[in-house]
CSV table of C-alpha atoms in Angstrom, one decimal:
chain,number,residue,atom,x,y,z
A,1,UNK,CA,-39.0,4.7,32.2
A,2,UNK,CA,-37.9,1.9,30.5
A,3,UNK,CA,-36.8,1.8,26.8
A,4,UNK,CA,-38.9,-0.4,25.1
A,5,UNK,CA,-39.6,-0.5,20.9
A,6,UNK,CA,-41.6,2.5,19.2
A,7,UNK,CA,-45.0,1.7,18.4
A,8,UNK,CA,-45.3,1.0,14.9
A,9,UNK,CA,-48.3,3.3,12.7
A,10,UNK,CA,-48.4,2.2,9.6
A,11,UNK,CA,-51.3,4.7,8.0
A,12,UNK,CA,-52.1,8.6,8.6
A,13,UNK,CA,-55.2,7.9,10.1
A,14,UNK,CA,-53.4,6.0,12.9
A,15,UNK,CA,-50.9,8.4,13.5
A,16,UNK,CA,-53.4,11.4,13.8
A,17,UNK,CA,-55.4,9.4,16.4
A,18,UNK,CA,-52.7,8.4,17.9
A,19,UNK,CA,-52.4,9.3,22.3
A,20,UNK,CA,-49.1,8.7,23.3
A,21,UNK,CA,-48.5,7.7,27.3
A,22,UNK,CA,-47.6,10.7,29.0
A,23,UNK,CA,-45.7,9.1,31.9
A,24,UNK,CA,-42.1,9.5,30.3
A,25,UNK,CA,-39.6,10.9,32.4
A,26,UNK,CA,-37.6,13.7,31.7
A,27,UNK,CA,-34.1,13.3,32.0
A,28,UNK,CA,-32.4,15.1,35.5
A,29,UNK,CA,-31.2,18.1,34.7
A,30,UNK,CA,-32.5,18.8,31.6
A,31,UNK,CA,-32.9,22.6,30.0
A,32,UNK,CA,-36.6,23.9,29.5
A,33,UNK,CA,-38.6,22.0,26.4
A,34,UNK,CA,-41.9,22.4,25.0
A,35,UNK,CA,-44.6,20.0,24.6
A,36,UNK,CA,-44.8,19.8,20.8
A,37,UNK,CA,-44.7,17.1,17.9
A,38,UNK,CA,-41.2,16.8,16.3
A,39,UNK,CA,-40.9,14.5,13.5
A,40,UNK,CA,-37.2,12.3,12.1
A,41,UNK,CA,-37.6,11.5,8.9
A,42,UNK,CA,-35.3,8.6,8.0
A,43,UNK,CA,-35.6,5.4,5.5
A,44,UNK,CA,-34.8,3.1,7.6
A,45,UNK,CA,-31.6,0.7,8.6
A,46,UNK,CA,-31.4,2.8,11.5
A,47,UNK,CA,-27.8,3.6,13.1
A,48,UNK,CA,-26.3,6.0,16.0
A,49,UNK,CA,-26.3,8.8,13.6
A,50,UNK,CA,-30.1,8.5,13.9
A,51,UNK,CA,-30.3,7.9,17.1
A,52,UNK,CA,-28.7,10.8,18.0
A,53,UNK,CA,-31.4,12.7,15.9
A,54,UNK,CA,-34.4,11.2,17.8
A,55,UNK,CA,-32.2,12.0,20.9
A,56,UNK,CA,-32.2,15.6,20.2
A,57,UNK,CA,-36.0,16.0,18.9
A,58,UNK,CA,-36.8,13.9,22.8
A,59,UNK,CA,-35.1,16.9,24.4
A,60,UNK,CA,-36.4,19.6,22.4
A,61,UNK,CA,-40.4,18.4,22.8
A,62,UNK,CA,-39.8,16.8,26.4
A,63,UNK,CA,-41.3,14.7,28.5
A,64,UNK,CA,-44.4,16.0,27.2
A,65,UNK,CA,-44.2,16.3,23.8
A,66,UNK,CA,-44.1,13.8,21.1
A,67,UNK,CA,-41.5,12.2,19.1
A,68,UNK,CA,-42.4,10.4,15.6
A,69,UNK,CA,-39.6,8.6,13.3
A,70,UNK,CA,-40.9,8.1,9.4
A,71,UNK,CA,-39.4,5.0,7.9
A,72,UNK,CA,-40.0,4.9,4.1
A,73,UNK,CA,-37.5,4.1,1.4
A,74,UNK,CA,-39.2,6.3,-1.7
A,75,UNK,CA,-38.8,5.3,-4.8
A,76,UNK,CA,-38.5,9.0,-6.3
A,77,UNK,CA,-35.1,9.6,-4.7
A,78,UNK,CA,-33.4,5.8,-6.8
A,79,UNK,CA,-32.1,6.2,-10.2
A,80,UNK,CA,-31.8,2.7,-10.5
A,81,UNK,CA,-34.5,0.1,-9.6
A,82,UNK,CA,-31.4,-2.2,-8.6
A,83,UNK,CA,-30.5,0.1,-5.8
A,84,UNK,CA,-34.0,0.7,-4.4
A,85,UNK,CA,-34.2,-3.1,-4.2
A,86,UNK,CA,-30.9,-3.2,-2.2
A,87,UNK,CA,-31.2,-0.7,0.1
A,88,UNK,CA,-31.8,-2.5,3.5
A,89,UNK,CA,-34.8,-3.0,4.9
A,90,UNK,CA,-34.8,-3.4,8.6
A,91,UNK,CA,-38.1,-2.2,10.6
A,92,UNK,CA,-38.3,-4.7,13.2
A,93,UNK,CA,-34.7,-3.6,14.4
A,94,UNK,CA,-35.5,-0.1,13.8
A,95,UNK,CA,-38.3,-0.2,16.1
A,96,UNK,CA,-36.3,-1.2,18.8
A,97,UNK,CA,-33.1,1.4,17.6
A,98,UNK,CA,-36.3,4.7,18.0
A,99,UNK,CA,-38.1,3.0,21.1
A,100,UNK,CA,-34.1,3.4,22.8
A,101,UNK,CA,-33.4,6.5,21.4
A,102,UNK,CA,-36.6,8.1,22.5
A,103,UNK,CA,-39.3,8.1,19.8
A,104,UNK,CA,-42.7,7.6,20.8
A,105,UNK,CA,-43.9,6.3,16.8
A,106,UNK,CA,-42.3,4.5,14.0
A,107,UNK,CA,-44.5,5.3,11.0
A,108,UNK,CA,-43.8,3.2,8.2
A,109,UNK,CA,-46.2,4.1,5.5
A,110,UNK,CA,-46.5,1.7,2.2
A,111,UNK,CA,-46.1,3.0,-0.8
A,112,UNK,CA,-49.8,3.0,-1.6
A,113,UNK,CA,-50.4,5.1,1.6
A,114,UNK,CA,-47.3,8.2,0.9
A,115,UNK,CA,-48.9,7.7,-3.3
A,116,UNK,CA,-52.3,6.6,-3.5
A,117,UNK,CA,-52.3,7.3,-6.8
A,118,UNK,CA,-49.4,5.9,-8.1
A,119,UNK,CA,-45.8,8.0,-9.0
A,120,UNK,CA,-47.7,11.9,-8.5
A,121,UNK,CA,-47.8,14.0,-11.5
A,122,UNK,CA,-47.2,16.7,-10.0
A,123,UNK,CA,-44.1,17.3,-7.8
A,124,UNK,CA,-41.5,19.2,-6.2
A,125,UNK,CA,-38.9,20.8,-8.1
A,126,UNK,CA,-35.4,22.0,-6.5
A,127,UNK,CA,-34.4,24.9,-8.8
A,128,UNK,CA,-30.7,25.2,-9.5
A,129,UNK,CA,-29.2,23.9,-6.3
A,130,UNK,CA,-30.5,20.8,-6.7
A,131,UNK,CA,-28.5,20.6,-10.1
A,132,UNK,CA,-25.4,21.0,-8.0
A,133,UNK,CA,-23.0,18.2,-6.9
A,134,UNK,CA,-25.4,15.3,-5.7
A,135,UNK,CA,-28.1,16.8,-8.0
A,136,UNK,CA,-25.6,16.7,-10.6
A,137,UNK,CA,-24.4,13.3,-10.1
A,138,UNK,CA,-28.0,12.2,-9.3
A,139,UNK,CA,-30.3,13.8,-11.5
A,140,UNK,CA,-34.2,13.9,-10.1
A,141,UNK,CA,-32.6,13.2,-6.8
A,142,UNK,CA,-33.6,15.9,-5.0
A,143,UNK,CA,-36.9,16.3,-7.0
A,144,UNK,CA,-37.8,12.8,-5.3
A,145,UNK,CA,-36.5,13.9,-2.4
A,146,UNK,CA,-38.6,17.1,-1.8
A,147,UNK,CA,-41.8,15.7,-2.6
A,148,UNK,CA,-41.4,13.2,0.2
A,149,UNK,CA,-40.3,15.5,2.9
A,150,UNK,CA,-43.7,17.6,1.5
A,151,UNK,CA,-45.9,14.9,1.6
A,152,UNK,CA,-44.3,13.3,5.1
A,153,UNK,CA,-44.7,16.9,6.5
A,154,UNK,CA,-48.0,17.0,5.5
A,155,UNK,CA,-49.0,13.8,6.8
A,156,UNK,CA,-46.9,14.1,10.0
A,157,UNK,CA,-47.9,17.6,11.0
A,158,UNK,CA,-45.1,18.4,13.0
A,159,UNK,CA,-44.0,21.7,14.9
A,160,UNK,CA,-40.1,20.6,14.3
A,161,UNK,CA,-38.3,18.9,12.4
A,162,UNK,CA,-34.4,17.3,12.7
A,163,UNK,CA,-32.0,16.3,9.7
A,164,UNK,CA,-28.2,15.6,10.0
A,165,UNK,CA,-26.1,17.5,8.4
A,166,UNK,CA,-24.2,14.5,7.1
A,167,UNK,CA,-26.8,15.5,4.0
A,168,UNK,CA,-26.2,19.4,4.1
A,169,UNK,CA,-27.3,19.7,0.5
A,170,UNK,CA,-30.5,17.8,1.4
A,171,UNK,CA,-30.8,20.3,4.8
A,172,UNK,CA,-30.0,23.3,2.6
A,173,UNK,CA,-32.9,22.4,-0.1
A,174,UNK,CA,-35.4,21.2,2.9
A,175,UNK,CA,-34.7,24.8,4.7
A,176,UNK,CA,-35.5,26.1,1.5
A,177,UNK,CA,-38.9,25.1,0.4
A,178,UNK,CA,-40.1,25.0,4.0
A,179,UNK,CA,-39.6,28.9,3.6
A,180,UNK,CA,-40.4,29.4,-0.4
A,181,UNK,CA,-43.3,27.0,0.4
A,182,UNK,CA,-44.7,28.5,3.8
A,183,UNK,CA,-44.4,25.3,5.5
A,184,UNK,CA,-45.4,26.0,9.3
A,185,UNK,CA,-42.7,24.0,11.1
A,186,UNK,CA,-39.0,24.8,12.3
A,187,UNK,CA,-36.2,22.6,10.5
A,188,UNK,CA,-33.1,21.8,12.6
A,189,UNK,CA,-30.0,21.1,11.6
A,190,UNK,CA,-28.0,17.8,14.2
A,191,UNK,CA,-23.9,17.8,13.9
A,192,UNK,CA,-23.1,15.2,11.3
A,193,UNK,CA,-22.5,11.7,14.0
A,194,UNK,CA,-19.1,9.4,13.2
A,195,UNK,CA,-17.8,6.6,13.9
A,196,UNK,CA,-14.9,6.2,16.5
A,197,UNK,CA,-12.7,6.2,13.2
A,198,UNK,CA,-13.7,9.3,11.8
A,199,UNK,CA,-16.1,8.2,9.1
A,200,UNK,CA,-19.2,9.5,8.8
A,201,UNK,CA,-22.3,7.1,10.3
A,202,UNK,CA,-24.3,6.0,7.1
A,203,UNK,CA,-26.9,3.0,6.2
A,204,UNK,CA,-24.5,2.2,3.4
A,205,UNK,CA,-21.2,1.7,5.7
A,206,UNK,CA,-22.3,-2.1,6.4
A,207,UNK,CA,-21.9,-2.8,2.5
A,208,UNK,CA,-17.7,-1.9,2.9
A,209,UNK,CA,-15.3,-4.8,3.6
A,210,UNK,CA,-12.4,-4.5,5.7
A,211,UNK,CA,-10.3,-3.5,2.9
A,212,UNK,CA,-13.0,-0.9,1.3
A,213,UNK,CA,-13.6,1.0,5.0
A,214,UNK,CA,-9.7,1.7,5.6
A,215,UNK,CA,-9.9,3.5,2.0
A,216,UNK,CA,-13.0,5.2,2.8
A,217,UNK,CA,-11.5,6.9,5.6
A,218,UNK,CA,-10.1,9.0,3.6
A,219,UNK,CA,-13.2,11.0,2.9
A,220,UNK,CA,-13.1,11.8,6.7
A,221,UNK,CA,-9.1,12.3,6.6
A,222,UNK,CA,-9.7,15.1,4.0
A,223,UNK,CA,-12.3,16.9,5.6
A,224,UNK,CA,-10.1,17.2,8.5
A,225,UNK,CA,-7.2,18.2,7.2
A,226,UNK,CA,-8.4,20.9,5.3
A,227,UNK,CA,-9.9,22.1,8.8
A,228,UNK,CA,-6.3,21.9,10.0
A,229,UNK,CA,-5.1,23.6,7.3
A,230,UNK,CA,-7.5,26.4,7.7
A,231,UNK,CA,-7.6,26.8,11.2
A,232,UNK,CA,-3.4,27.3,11.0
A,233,UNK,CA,-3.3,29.9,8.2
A,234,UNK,CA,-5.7,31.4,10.0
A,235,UNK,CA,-3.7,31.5,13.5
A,236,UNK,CA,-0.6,32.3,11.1
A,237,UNK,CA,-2.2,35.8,9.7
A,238,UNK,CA,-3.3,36.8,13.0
A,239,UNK,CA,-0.3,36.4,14.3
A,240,UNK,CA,0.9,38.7,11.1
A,241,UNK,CA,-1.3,41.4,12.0
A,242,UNK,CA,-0.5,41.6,15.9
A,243,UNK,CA,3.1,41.3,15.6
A,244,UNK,CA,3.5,42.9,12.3
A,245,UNK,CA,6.3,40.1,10.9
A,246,UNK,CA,7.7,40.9,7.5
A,247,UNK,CA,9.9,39.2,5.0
A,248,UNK,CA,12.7,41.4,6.4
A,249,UNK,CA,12.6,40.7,9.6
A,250,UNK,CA,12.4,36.8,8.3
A,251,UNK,CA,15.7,37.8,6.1
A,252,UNK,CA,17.4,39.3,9.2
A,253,UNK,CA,17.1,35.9,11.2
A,254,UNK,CA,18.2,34.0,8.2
A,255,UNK,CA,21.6,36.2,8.6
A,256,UNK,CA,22.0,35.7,12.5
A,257,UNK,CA,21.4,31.7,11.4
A,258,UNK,CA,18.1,31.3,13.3
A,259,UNK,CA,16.9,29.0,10.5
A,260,UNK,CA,14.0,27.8,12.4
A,261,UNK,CA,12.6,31.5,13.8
A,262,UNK,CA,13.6,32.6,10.4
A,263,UNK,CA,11.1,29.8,8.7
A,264,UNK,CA,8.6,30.6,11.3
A,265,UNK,CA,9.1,34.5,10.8
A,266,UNK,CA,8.4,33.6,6.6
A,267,UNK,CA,5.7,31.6,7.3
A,268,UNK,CA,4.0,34.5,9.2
A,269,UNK,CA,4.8,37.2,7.2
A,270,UNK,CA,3.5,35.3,3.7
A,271,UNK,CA,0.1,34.3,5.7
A,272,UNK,CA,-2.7,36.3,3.6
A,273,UNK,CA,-6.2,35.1,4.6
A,274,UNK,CA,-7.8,35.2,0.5
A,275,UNK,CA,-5.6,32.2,0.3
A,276,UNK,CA,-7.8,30.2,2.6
A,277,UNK,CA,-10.1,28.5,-0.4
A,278,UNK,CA,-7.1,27.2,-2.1
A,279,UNK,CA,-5.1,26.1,0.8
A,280,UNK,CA,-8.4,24.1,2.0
A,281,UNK,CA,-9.2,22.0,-1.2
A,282,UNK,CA,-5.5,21.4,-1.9
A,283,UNK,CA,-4.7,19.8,1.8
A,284,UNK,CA,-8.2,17.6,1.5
A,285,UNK,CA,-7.4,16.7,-2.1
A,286,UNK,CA,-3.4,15.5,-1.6
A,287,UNK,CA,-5.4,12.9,0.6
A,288,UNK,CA,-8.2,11.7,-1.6
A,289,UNK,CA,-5.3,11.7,-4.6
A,290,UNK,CA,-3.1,9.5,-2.1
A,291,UNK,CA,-6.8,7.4,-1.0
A,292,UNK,CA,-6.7,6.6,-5.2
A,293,UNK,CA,-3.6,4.9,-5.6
A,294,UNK,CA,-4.9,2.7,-2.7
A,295,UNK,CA,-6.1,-1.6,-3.1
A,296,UNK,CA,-9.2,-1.2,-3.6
A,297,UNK,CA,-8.8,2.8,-4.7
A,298,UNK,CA,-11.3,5.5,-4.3
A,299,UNK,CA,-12.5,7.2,-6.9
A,300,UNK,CA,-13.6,10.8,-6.0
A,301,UNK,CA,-17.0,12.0,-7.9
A,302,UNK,CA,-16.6,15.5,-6.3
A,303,UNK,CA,-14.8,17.7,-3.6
A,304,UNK,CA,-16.0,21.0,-3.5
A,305,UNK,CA,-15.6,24.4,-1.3
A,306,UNK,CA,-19.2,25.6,-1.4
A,307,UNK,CA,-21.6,28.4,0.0
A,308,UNK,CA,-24.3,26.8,2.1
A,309,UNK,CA,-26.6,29.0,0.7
A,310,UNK,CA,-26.8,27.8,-2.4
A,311,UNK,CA,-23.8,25.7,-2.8
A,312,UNK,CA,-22.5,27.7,-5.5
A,313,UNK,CA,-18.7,26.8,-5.6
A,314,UNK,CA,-16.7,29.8,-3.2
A,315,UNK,CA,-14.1,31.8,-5.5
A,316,UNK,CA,-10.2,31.9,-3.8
A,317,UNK,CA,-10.6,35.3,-2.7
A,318,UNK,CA,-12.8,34.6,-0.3
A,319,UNK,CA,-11.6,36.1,3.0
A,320,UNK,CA,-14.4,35.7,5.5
A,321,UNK,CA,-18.2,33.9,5.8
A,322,UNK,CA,-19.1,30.4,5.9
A,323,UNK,CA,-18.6,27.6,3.9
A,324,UNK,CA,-19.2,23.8,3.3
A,325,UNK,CA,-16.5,21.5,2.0
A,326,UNK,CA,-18.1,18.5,0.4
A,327,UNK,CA,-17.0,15.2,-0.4
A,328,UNK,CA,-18.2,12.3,-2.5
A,329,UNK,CA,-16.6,9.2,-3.7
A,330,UNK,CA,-16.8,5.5,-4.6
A,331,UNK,CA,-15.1,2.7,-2.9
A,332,UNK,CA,-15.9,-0.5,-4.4
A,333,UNK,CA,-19.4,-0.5,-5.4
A,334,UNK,CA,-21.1,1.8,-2.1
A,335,UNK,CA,-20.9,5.8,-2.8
A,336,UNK,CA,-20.1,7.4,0.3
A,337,UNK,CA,-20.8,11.7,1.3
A,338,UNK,CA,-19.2,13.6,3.5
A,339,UNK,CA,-18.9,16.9,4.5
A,340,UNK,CA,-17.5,19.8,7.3
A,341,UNK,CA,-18.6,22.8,7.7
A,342,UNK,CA,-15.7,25.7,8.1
A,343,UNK,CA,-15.5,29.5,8.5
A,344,UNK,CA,-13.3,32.0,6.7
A,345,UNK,CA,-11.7,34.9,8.6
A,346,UNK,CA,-12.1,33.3,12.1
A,347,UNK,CA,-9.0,34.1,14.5
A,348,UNK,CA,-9.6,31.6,17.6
């Protein structure tokens, strides 16, 4: 079948008498789906990162099921009326970017249609972790932000539900009410999409110049690093605990003038895995410190080493589990997340 653009729905009583054509074929060779409604929730200024979103909700609901995209850019998530009124508006092109990718329906509700009544009175609230880093630097953020997912969830009615993990806070607090709240539908989690540089796929990339992307990359650069970092302690203290290596034994090459086994041998012997934590925010942070002194500079708002649970911050000592290590900074006037997630006490 032919890409062609998304049909565009503009009200909730269009989109629940919607029928979509059945005659889409399923791509060769592709695993078992089920016929179902999954729903992309997105505000627009559509990119690859989306794309591969509405890719993955086509193969989970088939052929057969049915793939809607939400474009609306809610007020309740903008601090600032000046950056509600720049965020890019692009629906025409967006149409075009879900038809390609897979979607069967663009519903762009006005403002009137997602708050008939105005700003709502009552809304949702995201407790404590949505205090925490973004919440923190954004405060009411993820108030906003919940309400709409609610009210697009209940105007959507979909079996499933995709978000990138680019926004793991905003996954984390959706996952969350959808199970404080009862909300009947499965939320799933897409691998953060990047750019062939590294840097995370984002609406707000196309404000950087030249210049301000090459410094930006270091939001990537860190995240990586600290990966590195990671993953080689890790390899280093299983190495420790197979072959038993010991300062003595990195002593006794030292003597015999084996300066590079002997370095090696230290290296192993000193590997401990409760300094993981502090090994991973000091290799990401030597890089955003270097991405500062850079024309035009970053300036970091936050790195931090959290639990995905509740994105408390994770104490040194930790020694095995899960973990997210998130980013946020400034480069000229566009703020920019980022984020990775790694595991403690892994040995391959």
């Amino acid at each position: 079948m032919t890409a062609s653009a998304a049909t565009l729905l503009r009200t909730a009583a269009e989109l629940a008498a919607y029928a979509p054509d059945r005659d889409r074929a399923a791509p060769a060779g592709a695993p078992a789906t089920r016929a179902e409604r999954a729903v992309v929730m997105t505000m627009g200024a559509l990119h690859e990162g989306h794309a591969s979103l509405i890719q993955t909700a086509r193969a989970v609901v088939g052929a057969a099921g049915q793939v809607v995209v939400t474009v609306f850019v809610n007020p309740l998530q903008f601090g600032e009326s000046a950056d509600l009124d720049r965020y890019p508006r692009t629906l025409d092109a967006d149409l075009a970017v879900a038809g390609a990718a897979g979607a069967d329906v663009v519903f762009a509700p006005s403002v009137d249609e997602v708050y008939p009544g105005g700003e709502p009175q009552v809304r949702i609230s995201a407790g404590p972790m949505g205090e925490r880093l973004e919440g923190a630097s954004r405060p009411g953020h993820f108030d906003g932000m919940l309400t709409v997912v609610a009210k697009l969830l209940h105007l959507t009615r979909p079996d499933v539900a995709f978000f990138g993990q680019k926004d793991a806070q905003q996954l984390a607090l959706i996952r969350r009410m959808v199970r404080d709240l009862n909300f009947p539908v499965e939320i799933v989690g897409v691998e953060t999409a990047r750019e062939p540089d590294g840097l995370a796929r984002s609406s707000r990339n196309r404000f950087l110049d030249p210049h301000e992307r090459h410094t930006a990359l270091a939001l990537s650069r860190a995240l990586f690093a600290a990966r590195d970092r990671l993953a080689a302690q890790q390899a280093l203290h299983a190495r420790a605990q197979t072959t038993g290596a010991t300062e003595g034994r990195a002593a006794g090459l030292t003597r015999l003038g084996e300066a590079r086994l002997a370095a090696d041998a230290q290296a192993v012997a000193r590997a401990r895995p409760e300094g993981g934590p502090a090994a991973v925010r000091a290799a990401a942070r030597s890089i955003l410190d270097d991405a500062a002194a850079e024309q035009p500079p970053l300036a970091l708002d936050y790195l931090a080493l959290v639990d995905p649970a509740d994105f408390t911050e994770i104490p040194d000592d930790r020694t095995a589990g899960d973990a997210i290590l998130a980013v946020a900074a400034r480069v000229g006037a566009t703020r920019l997340i980022d984020n990775i997630p790694l595991t403690f006490g892994a040995t391959t």
